[in-house]
Amino acid sequence: MEMEIIFFTTNKNKVKEIKELATAEAKEITIEHREYDYPELQLEEIESVARESAKYMKEKKAIKEPFFLEDSGLLIHALNGFPGPFSAFVFDKIGNEGILKLMVDKRGEERKATFKTVVAFCKSPQKAPLLFVGVAEGKIAEMMRGEGGFGYDPLFEFEGAGKTFAEMSTEEKNEVSHRSMAFRELLNYLS
Ligand code: IMP
């Protein structure tokens, strides 16, 4: 079924990843990017942030067409899931260097981390947002590696790959990433 879906985000890197994935895997779905900086609530779960942001677009901005947005976060196991839903704030304040400092005495298993994306999809104004979750398991690298990607990508070494996300092409990252898993769940639902 041919379908056009709006993707609300101000992050061009997310748009690149999602558009490449849709082109490769869902030719009948067209993603229309719209740059809109909706207010992100600082809630304790990534799911709640995505759900409330989608409700805001649906109710306050009266978006009638099918749309989705997503919220992502890095959860470091030894730090009890920090920065999690506060990943954007923490990245702006201390960046990857700050995360490396927090991890300086952590070795091996203690460096495990999960990257998580929650996609919130609204089919029509009458329907509550549907959530699709994707995770990628890995660890915090000892130092930043790679020139690609964005955000925490130079620090996130994907499990078993021996490469950080920043050392992967968009295509490689899309094979395994949290965002691609969540978006594939949405595609499965739509088909
Ligand atoms: P948000 O989903 O835009 O709120 O992202 C939270 C924080 O995580 C921001 O600092 C993003 O740059 C970062 N981030 C989100 N997705 C990724 C990713 O796939 N790789 C690396 N960093 C990411």
Short mmCIF file of C-alpha atoms and ligand atoms in Angstrom, two decimals:
data_model
loop_
_atom_site.label_atom_id
_atom_site.label_comp_id
_atom_site.label_asym_id
_atom_site.label_seq_id
_atom_site.Cartn_x
_atom_site.Cartn_y
_atom_site.Cartn_z
CA MET A 1 0.00 0.00 0.00
CA GLU A 2 1.44 3.40 -1.04
CA MET A 3 1.74 5.68 1.95
CA GLU A 4 3.37 8.96 2.86
CA ILE A 5 4.45 9.46 6.48
CA ILE A 6 5.82 12.63 8.03
CA PHE A 7 8.92 12.34 10.22
CA PHE A 8 9.24 15.20 12.69
CA THR A 9 12.80 15.86 13.81
CA THR A 10 15.45 18.54 13.71
CA ASN A 11 18.22 15.92 13.48
CA LYS A 12 19.47 15.57 9.87
CA ASN A 13 21.45 12.42 10.77
CA LYS A 14 18.30 10.65 11.90
CA VAL A 15 16.60 11.68 8.65
CA LYS A 16 19.48 10.26 6.59
CA GLU A 17 19.35 6.92 8.42
CA ILE A 18 15.57 6.56 8.22
CA LYS A 19 15.33 7.65 4.58
CA GLU A 20 18.06 5.19 3.52
CA LEU A 21 16.32 2.42 5.39
CA ALA A 22 12.91 3.20 3.88
CA THR A 23 14.40 3.36 0.39
CA ALA A 24 16.09 -0.02 0.88
CA GLU A 25 13.26 -1.86 2.63
CA ALA A 26 9.90 -0.17 2.08
CA LYS A 27 9.60 1.20 -1.43
CA GLU A 28 5.88 1.81 -1.00
CA ILE A 29 6.44 4.17 1.94
CA THR A 30 7.63 7.73 1.40
CA ILE A 31 9.13 9.58 4.33
CA GLU A 32 8.54 13.29 4.29
CA HIS A 33 10.87 15.08 6.67
CA ARG A 34 9.48 18.09 8.51
CA GLU A 35 11.76 20.11 10.69
CA TYR A 36 9.89 20.87 13.88
CA ASP A 37 11.46 21.41 17.27
CA TYR A 38 8.70 20.17 19.59
CA PRO A 39 9.31 20.61 23.34
CA GLU A 40 10.81 17.43 24.79
CA LEU A 41 9.60 16.73 28.32
CA GLN A 42 12.26 15.49 30.76
CA LEU A 43 10.48 12.30 31.79
CA GLU A 44 12.07 9.21 33.33
CA GLU A 45 11.36 6.80 30.46
CA ILE A 46 12.28 7.19 26.79
CA GLU A 47 8.86 5.67 25.98
CA SER A 48 7.07 8.46 27.88
CA VAL A 49 9.11 11.18 26.14
CA ALA A 50 8.24 9.77 22.69
CA ARG A 51 4.55 9.28 23.60
CA GLU A 52 4.10 12.77 25.07
CA SER A 53 5.92 14.40 22.14
CA ALA A 54 3.63 12.63 19.66
CA LYS A 55 0.55 13.66 21.66
CA TYR A 56 1.80 17.26 21.59
CA MET A 57 2.08 17.21 17.79
CA LYS A 58 -1.32 15.56 17.41
CA GLU A 59 -3.23 17.64 19.95
CA LYS A 60 -1.47 21.01 20.19
CA LYS A 61 -0.25 21.23 16.60
CA ALA A 62 -3.30 19.49 15.14
CA ILE A 63 -1.35 17.23 12.78
CA LYS A 64 -3.90 15.21 10.83
CA GLU A 65 -1.68 13.20 8.49
CA PRO A 66 0.13 9.99 9.56
CA PHE A 67 3.37 10.94 11.27
CA PHE A 68 6.05 9.62 13.58
CA LEU A 69 8.84 10.97 15.70
CA GLU A 70 11.37 9.20 17.83
CA ASP A 71 13.31 9.59 21.04
CA SER A 72 16.60 7.82 21.64
CA GLY A 73 18.98 7.37 24.53
CA LEU A 74 22.16 5.67 25.66
CA LEU A 75 21.84 3.55 28.81
CA ILE A 76 25.12 2.70 30.52
CA HIS A 77 24.65 -0.36 32.71
CA ALA A 78 27.29 0.49 35.35
CA LEU A 79 25.65 3.93 35.73
CA ASN A 80 22.18 2.44 36.31
CA GLY A 81 20.95 3.42 32.84
CA PHE A 82 22.34 6.98 32.86
CA PRO A 83 22.03 9.16 30.77
CA GLY A 84 18.94 7.36 29.32
CA PRO A 85 16.14 9.87 28.69
CA PHE A 86 18.56 12.69 29.58
CA SER A 87 20.99 11.76 26.79
CA ALA A 88 20.56 14.98 24.80
CA PHE A 89 21.04 17.19 27.87
CA VAL A 90 24.09 15.22 29.03
CA PHE A 91 25.62 15.24 25.55
CA ASP A 92 25.23 19.02 25.34
CA LYS A 93 26.75 19.51 28.81
CA ILE A 94 29.64 17.03 28.98
CA GLY A 95 29.84 15.35 25.55
CA ASN A 96 31.69 12.13 24.80
CA GLU A 97 34.77 13.32 26.72
CA GLY A 98 32.63 13.68 29.85
CA ILE A 99 31.21 10.16 29.43
CA LEU A 100 34.75 8.78 29.06
CA LYS A 101 35.71 10.47 32.33
CA LEU A 102 32.71 8.94 34.11
CA MET A 103 33.82 5.51 32.83
CA VAL A 104 37.51 5.86 33.60
CA ASP A 105 37.61 3.14 36.30
CA LYS A 106 35.21 0.77 34.47
CA ARG A 107 36.63 -2.34 32.80
CA GLY A 108 35.26 -5.17 30.60
CA GLU A 109 31.64 -6.06 31.40
CA GLU A 110 31.31 -2.83 33.40
CA ARG A 111 31.41 -0.88 30.12
CA LYS A 112 28.23 -2.52 28.76
CA ALA A 113 25.62 -0.18 27.33
CA THR A 114 22.32 -0.28 25.47
CA PHE A 115 21.19 2.18 22.82
CA LYS A 116 17.43 2.50 22.63
CA THR A 117 15.00 4.18 20.23
CA VAL A 118 11.29 4.55 20.74
CA VAL A 119 9.33 5.47 17.61
CA ALA A 120 5.90 6.99 18.29
CA PHE A 121 3.54 6.69 15.32
CA CYS A 122 0.17 8.45 14.93
CA LYS A 123 -2.01 7.15 12.18
CA SER A 124 -4.85 9.64 12.66
CA PRO A 125 -5.87 12.30 15.19
CA GLN A 126 -8.40 9.93 16.79
CA LYS A 127 -5.82 7.24 17.57
CA ALA A 128 -3.40 7.14 20.50
CA PRO A 129 0.29 7.03 19.51
CA LEU A 130 1.66 3.54 18.90
CA LEU A 131 5.15 2.85 20.23
CA PHE A 132 7.83 0.73 18.54
CA VAL A 133 11.02 0.00 20.46
CA GLY A 134 14.45 -0.95 19.13
CA VAL A 135 17.63 -1.67 21.08
CA ALA A 136 21.28 -2.28 20.23
CA GLU A 137 23.67 -3.85 22.74
CA GLY A 138 27.29 -2.84 23.00
CA LYS A 139 29.88 -1.23 25.21
CA ILE A 140 31.49 2.14 25.78
CA ALA A 141 34.79 2.16 23.90
CA GLU A 142 37.99 3.13 25.73
CA MET A 143 38.33 6.16 23.45
CA MET A 144 36.35 7.85 20.68
CA ARG A 145 36.76 6.08 17.34
CA GLY A 146 35.48 6.84 13.84
CA GLU A 147 34.54 9.85 11.79
CA GLY A 148 30.98 8.92 10.78
CA GLY A 149 27.64 9.13 12.53
CA PHE A 150 26.74 11.64 15.21
CA GLY A 151 26.26 12.10 18.94
CA TYR A 152 27.49 9.13 20.99
CA ASP A 153 28.36 7.07 17.87
CA PRO A 154 32.18 7.34 18.36
CA LEU A 155 31.78 5.82 21.84
CA PHE A 156 29.29 3.03 21.16
CA GLU A 157 31.00 -0.19 20.13
CA PHE A 158 28.36 -2.54 18.78
CA GLU A 159 28.46 -6.01 20.36
CA GLY A 160 30.57 -8.44 18.40
CA ALA A 161 31.41 -5.95 15.64
CA GLY A 162 34.61 -4.55 17.12
CA LYS A 163 33.54 -1.26 15.51
CA THR A 164 31.90 1.82 16.93
CA PHE A 165 28.83 3.13 15.12
CA ALA A 166 31.03 6.03 13.95
CA GLU A 167 33.31 3.51 12.23
CA MET A 168 30.36 2.11 10.24
CA SER A 169 28.72 3.42 7.08
CA THR A 170 25.06 4.42 7.39
CA GLU A 171 24.19 1.15 5.64
CA GLU A 172 26.17 -0.91 8.18
CA LYS A 173 24.73 1.00 11.14
CA ASN A 174 21.24 0.49 9.69
CA GLU A 175 21.73 -3.28 9.69
CA VAL A 176 22.02 -3.40 13.47
CA SER A 177 21.14 -0.10 15.13
CA HIS A 178 18.48 0.65 17.73
CA ARG A 179 16.87 3.17 15.35
CA SER A 180 16.67 0.71 12.47
CA MET A 181 15.15 -1.97 14.75
CA ALA A 182 12.44 0.40 15.98
CA PHE A 183 11.71 1.66 12.45
CA ARG A 184 11.55 -1.90 11.09
CA GLU A 185 8.95 -2.68 13.78
CA LEU A 186 6.90 0.24 12.44
CA LEU A 187 7.31 -1.02 8.86
CA ASN A 188 6.19 -4.51 9.92
CA TYR A 189 3.12 -3.00 11.53
CA LEU A 190 2.30 -0.95 8.41
CA SER A 191 2.61 -3.92 6.11
P1 IMP B 1 17.33 12.50 20.98
O1 IMP B 1 16.62 11.26 20.58
O2 IMP B 1 17.46 13.42 19.81
O3 IMP B 1 16.75 13.13 22.22
O4 IMP B 1 18.82 12.07 21.29
C1 IMP B 1 19.39 12.03 22.56
C2 IMP B 1 20.89 12.17 22.45
O5 IMP B 1 21.44 10.97 21.96
C3 IMP B 1 21.37 13.29 21.52
O6 IMP B 1 22.54 13.87 22.08
C4 IMP B 1 21.69 12.57 20.25
O7 IMP B 1 22.76 13.19 19.54
C5 IMP B 1 22.13 11.20 20.76
N1 IMP B 1 21.74 10.15 19.82
C6 IMP B 1 20.50 9.81 19.41
N2 IMP B 1 20.55 8.80 18.55
C7 IMP B 1 21.85 8.48 18.41
C8 IMP B 1 22.54 7.52 17.62
O8 IMP B 1 21.97 6.75 16.84
N3 IMP B 1 23.88 7.51 17.77
C9 IMP B 1 24.56 8.35 18.60
N4 IMP B 1 23.98 9.27 19.33
C10 IMP B 1 22.62 9.35 19.23
#
